[in-house]
Amino acid sequence: MQVKTKMMAFGGLLLALCVLCMALGSVFETGTLFFLAAGSYFVGIVIREMGMKMGVAFYLAAVLLGVILAPNKFYVLTFAAMGFYITAVEGMWRLLAKGPGKVQSRGFFFGMRFVLFNLMYIPLVVFFPEFLFSQKLSGGMAAAVLIGGQILLWIYDNAYEYFQGHVWPGFRGRLFKIKD
């Protein structure tokens, strides 16, 4: 099997798993964020294995299929935000790799991820709280939600880095073994 054909088939399987994660988030309500995060990690795998263009196409296809197939459309929106974050982070990483040494520091990269997340999260909490909550938030509760979001960002980012650095290489070695 040619390498491109194998990678396309692999991308299709990941797309199916991604949509399955969105659907499972609706079935197992207590694990919704876990399944949506797992689905968004597949976007990062495709970007790292096949490049940025294929990753963006994969992300758009996952969102479109999620809208068509997933039972809870709000979870598709949440997945879309998580997938966009992963796509943007991977794009930032690629841009920083081309820049000078000072720009390549982990602190600068974390700062860029922090700003990206808050550009997406703060307007949602402040201007559209009805997407997240059924009632109006008090000032203290809104502050707690904003701080809680920062904690979730830290957990999500560390889990993604761990997945890409430790879990995925083990699977990758087994999936892409070249047989003579």
CSV table of C-alpha atoms in Angstrom, one decimal:
chain,number,residue,atom,x,y,z
A,1,MET,CA,0.0,0.0,0.0
A,2,GLN,CA,1.4,3.4,-0.9
A,3,VAL,CA,2.2,5.8,1.9
A,4,LYS,CA,-0.4,8.4,0.9
A,5,THR,CA,-3.1,5.8,0.6
A,6,LYS,CA,-2.2,4.5,4.0
A,7,MET,CA,-2.2,8.0,5.6
A,8,MET,CA,-5.6,8.8,4.0
A,9,ALA,CA,-7.1,5.6,5.3
A,10,PHE,CA,-5.6,6.4,8.7
A,11,GLY,CA,-7.1,9.9,8.6
A,12,GLY,CA,-10.5,8.4,7.8
A,13,LEU,CA,-10.3,6.1,10.8
A,14,LEU,CA,-9.3,9.0,13.0
A,15,LEU,CA,-12.2,11.0,11.7
A,16,ALA,CA,-14.6,8.2,12.5
A,17,LEU,CA,-13.1,8.0,16.0
A,18,CYS,CA,-13.4,11.8,16.4
A,19,VAL,CA,-17.1,11.8,15.5
A,20,LEU,CA,-17.6,8.7,17.8
A,21,CYS,CA,-16.1,10.7,20.7
A,22,MET,CA,-18.5,13.5,20.0
A,23,ALA,CA,-21.4,11.1,20.1
A,24,LEU,CA,-20.1,9.3,23.2
A,25,GLY,CA,-20.0,12.7,25.0
A,26,SER,CA,-23.8,12.8,24.6
A,27,VAL,CA,-24.2,9.2,25.8
A,28,PHE,CA,-22.0,9.4,28.9
A,29,GLU,CA,-22.8,12.8,30.3
A,30,THR,CA,-20.3,12.5,33.1
A,31,GLY,CA,-17.4,12.0,30.6
A,32,THR,CA,-18.5,14.7,28.1
A,33,LEU,CA,-15.4,16.9,28.4
A,34,PHE,CA,-13.1,13.8,28.4
A,35,PHE,CA,-14.6,12.5,25.1
A,36,LEU,CA,-14.6,16.0,23.5
A,37,ALA,CA,-11.0,16.5,24.5
A,38,ALA,CA,-10.0,13.1,23.2
A,39,GLY,CA,-11.7,13.9,19.9
A,40,SER,CA,-9.8,17.2,19.6
A,41,TYR,CA,-6.5,15.4,20.3
A,42,PHE,CA,-7.1,13.5,17.0
A,43,VAL,CA,-6.9,16.9,15.2
A,44,GLY,CA,-3.4,17.4,16.7
A,45,ILE,CA,-2.4,13.9,15.6
A,46,VAL,CA,-3.4,14.6,12.0
A,47,ILE,CA,-1.6,17.9,12.0
A,48,ARG,CA,1.6,16.3,13.3
A,49,GLU,CA,1.4,13.3,11.0
A,50,MET,CA,0.1,14.8,7.7
A,51,GLY,CA,0.7,18.6,8.0
A,52,MET,CA,-1.2,21.7,8.7
A,53,LYS,CA,-3.4,21.7,5.5
A,54,MET,CA,-4.6,18.2,6.1
A,55,GLY,CA,-5.1,19.0,9.8
A,56,VAL,CA,-7.3,22.0,9.0
A,57,ALA,CA,-9.3,19.9,6.4
A,58,PHE,CA,-9.6,17.1,9.1
A,59,TYR,CA,-10.9,19.6,11.6
A,60,LEU,CA,-13.4,21.1,9.3
A,61,ALA,CA,-14.6,17.6,8.2
A,62,ALA,CA,-15.0,16.6,11.9
A,63,VAL,CA,-17.0,19.7,12.7
A,64,LEU,CA,-19.2,19.1,9.6
A,65,LEU,CA,-19.8,15.4,10.4
A,66,GLY,CA,-20.4,16.3,14.0
A,67,VAL,CA,-23.2,18.7,13.0
A,68,ILE,CA,-24.7,16.0,10.8
A,69,LEU,CA,-24.3,13.0,13.1
A,70,ALA,CA,-23.8,14.0,16.7
A,71,PRO,CA,-27.0,14.0,18.8
A,72,ASN,CA,-26.1,17.1,20.9
A,73,LYS,CA,-25.1,20.0,18.7
A,74,PHE,CA,-23.9,22.0,21.7
A,75,TYR,CA,-21.1,19.4,22.2
A,76,VAL,CA,-20.2,19.9,18.5
A,77,LEU,CA,-19.7,23.6,19.3
A,78,THR,CA,-17.5,22.7,22.3
A,79,PHE,CA,-15.5,20.3,20.2
A,80,ALA,CA,-15.1,23.0,17.5
A,81,ALA,CA,-13.6,25.3,20.1
A,82,MET,CA,-11.3,22.7,21.4
A,83,GLY,CA,-10.3,21.6,17.9
A,84,PHE,CA,-9.7,25.2,16.9
A,85,TYR,CA,-7.5,25.7,20.0
A,86,ILE,CA,-5.4,22.6,19.1
A,87,THR,CA,-5.2,23.7,15.4
A,88,ALA,CA,-4.1,27.2,16.4
A,89,VAL,CA,-1.6,25.9,19.0
A,90,GLU,CA,0.0,23.6,16.4
A,91,GLY,CA,0.1,26.5,13.9
A,92,MET,CA,1.8,28.7,16.5
A,93,TRP,CA,4.3,26.0,17.3
A,94,ARG,CA,5.2,25.8,13.6
A,95,LEU,CA,5.6,29.5,13.3
A,96,LEU,CA,7.7,29.8,16.4
A,97,ALA,CA,10.0,27.1,15.1
A,98,LYS,CA,10.9,29.3,12.2
A,99,GLY,CA,11.5,32.4,14.4
A,100,PRO,CA,14.6,33.5,16.3
A,101,GLY,CA,15.8,31.7,19.5
A,102,LYS,CA,14.2,34.2,22.0
A,103,VAL,CA,10.8,33.6,20.5
A,104,GLN,CA,11.2,29.8,20.8
A,105,SER,CA,11.1,29.8,24.6
A,106,ARG,CA,8.5,27.6,26.3
A,107,GLY,CA,7.4,30.6,28.4
A,108,PHE,CA,6.6,32.6,25.3
A,109,PHE,CA,4.7,29.7,23.8
A,110,PHE,CA,2.7,29.2,26.9
A,111,GLY,CA,1.9,32.9,27.0
A,112,MET,CA,0.6,32.7,23.4
A,113,ARG,CA,-1.6,29.7,24.3
A,114,PHE,CA,-2.9,31.5,27.4
A,115,VAL,CA,-3.8,34.6,25.3
A,116,LEU,CA,-5.4,32.5,22.6
A,117,PHE,CA,-7.5,30.6,25.1
A,118,ASN,CA,-8.6,33.8,26.9
A,119,LEU,CA,-9.5,35.5,23.6
A,120,MET,CA,-12.0,32.6,23.1
A,121,TYR,CA,-13.1,32.0,26.7
A,122,ILE,CA,-13.5,35.4,28.4
A,123,PRO,CA,-16.0,36.8,25.7
A,124,LEU,CA,-18.0,33.6,26.0
A,125,VAL,CA,-18.3,33.9,29.8
A,126,VAL,CA,-18.9,37.7,29.8
A,127,PHE,CA,-21.1,38.3,26.8
A,128,PHE,CA,-22.8,34.9,26.2
A,129,PRO,CA,-23.1,33.2,29.6
A,130,GLU,CA,-26.4,31.6,28.5
A,131,PHE,CA,-24.4,29.2,26.4
A,132,LEU,CA,-22.8,27.8,29.5
A,133,PHE,CA,-25.3,28.4,32.3
A,134,SER,CA,-29.1,28.4,32.7
A,135,GLN,CA,-29.2,31.5,34.9
A,136,LYS,CA,-27.4,34.8,35.2
A,137,LEU,CA,-24.0,34.7,36.9
A,138,SER,CA,-23.2,37.0,39.8
A,139,GLY,CA,-19.9,38.8,39.7
A,140,GLY,CA,-18.2,36.4,42.2
A,141,MET,CA,-19.5,33.4,40.3
A,142,ALA,CA,-18.3,34.8,37.0
A,143,ALA,CA,-14.8,35.4,38.5
A,144,ALA,CA,-14.8,31.8,39.8
A,145,VAL,CA,-15.8,30.5,36.3
A,146,LEU,CA,-13.0,32.5,34.8
A,147,ILE,CA,-10.5,31.1,37.2
A,148,GLY,CA,-11.8,27.6,36.8
A,149,GLY,CA,-11.4,28.0,33.1
A,150,GLN,CA,-7.7,28.8,33.6
A,151,ILE,CA,-7.3,25.6,35.7
A,152,LEU,CA,-9.1,23.6,33.0
A,153,LEU,CA,-6.7,25.1,30.4
A,154,TRP,CA,-3.7,24.0,32.4
A,155,ILE,CA,-5.1,20.5,32.7
A,156,TYR,CA,-6.1,20.3,29.0
A,157,ASP,CA,-2.7,21.6,27.8
A,158,ASN,CA,-0.7,19.3,30.0
A,159,ALA,CA,-2.9,16.3,29.0
A,160,TYR,CA,-2.4,17.2,25.4
A,161,GLU,CA,1.4,17.5,25.7
A,162,TYR,CA,1.5,14.2,27.6
A,163,PHE,CA,-0.6,12.5,25.0
A,164,GLN,CA,1.5,13.7,22.1
A,165,GLY,CA,4.8,13.1,23.9
A,166,HIS,CA,4.2,9.7,25.6
A,167,VAL,CA,1.0,8.0,24.5
A,168,TRP,CA,0.8,8.7,20.8
A,169,PRO,CA,4.5,7.6,20.0
A,170,GLY,CA,3.7,4.2,21.4
A,171,PHE,CA,0.6,3.8,19.2
A,172,ARG,CA,2.4,5.4,16.2
A,173,GLY,CA,5.2,2.8,16.4
A,174,ARG,CA,2.7,0.0,16.2
A,175,LEU,CA,0.5,1.5,13.5
A,176,PHE,CA,3.2,2.6,11.1
A,177,LYS,CA,5.5,-0.4,11.3
A,178,ILE,CA,7.0,-1.2,7.9
A,179,LYS,CA,6.8,-4.8,7.1
A,180,ASP,CA,9.3,-6.3,4.7
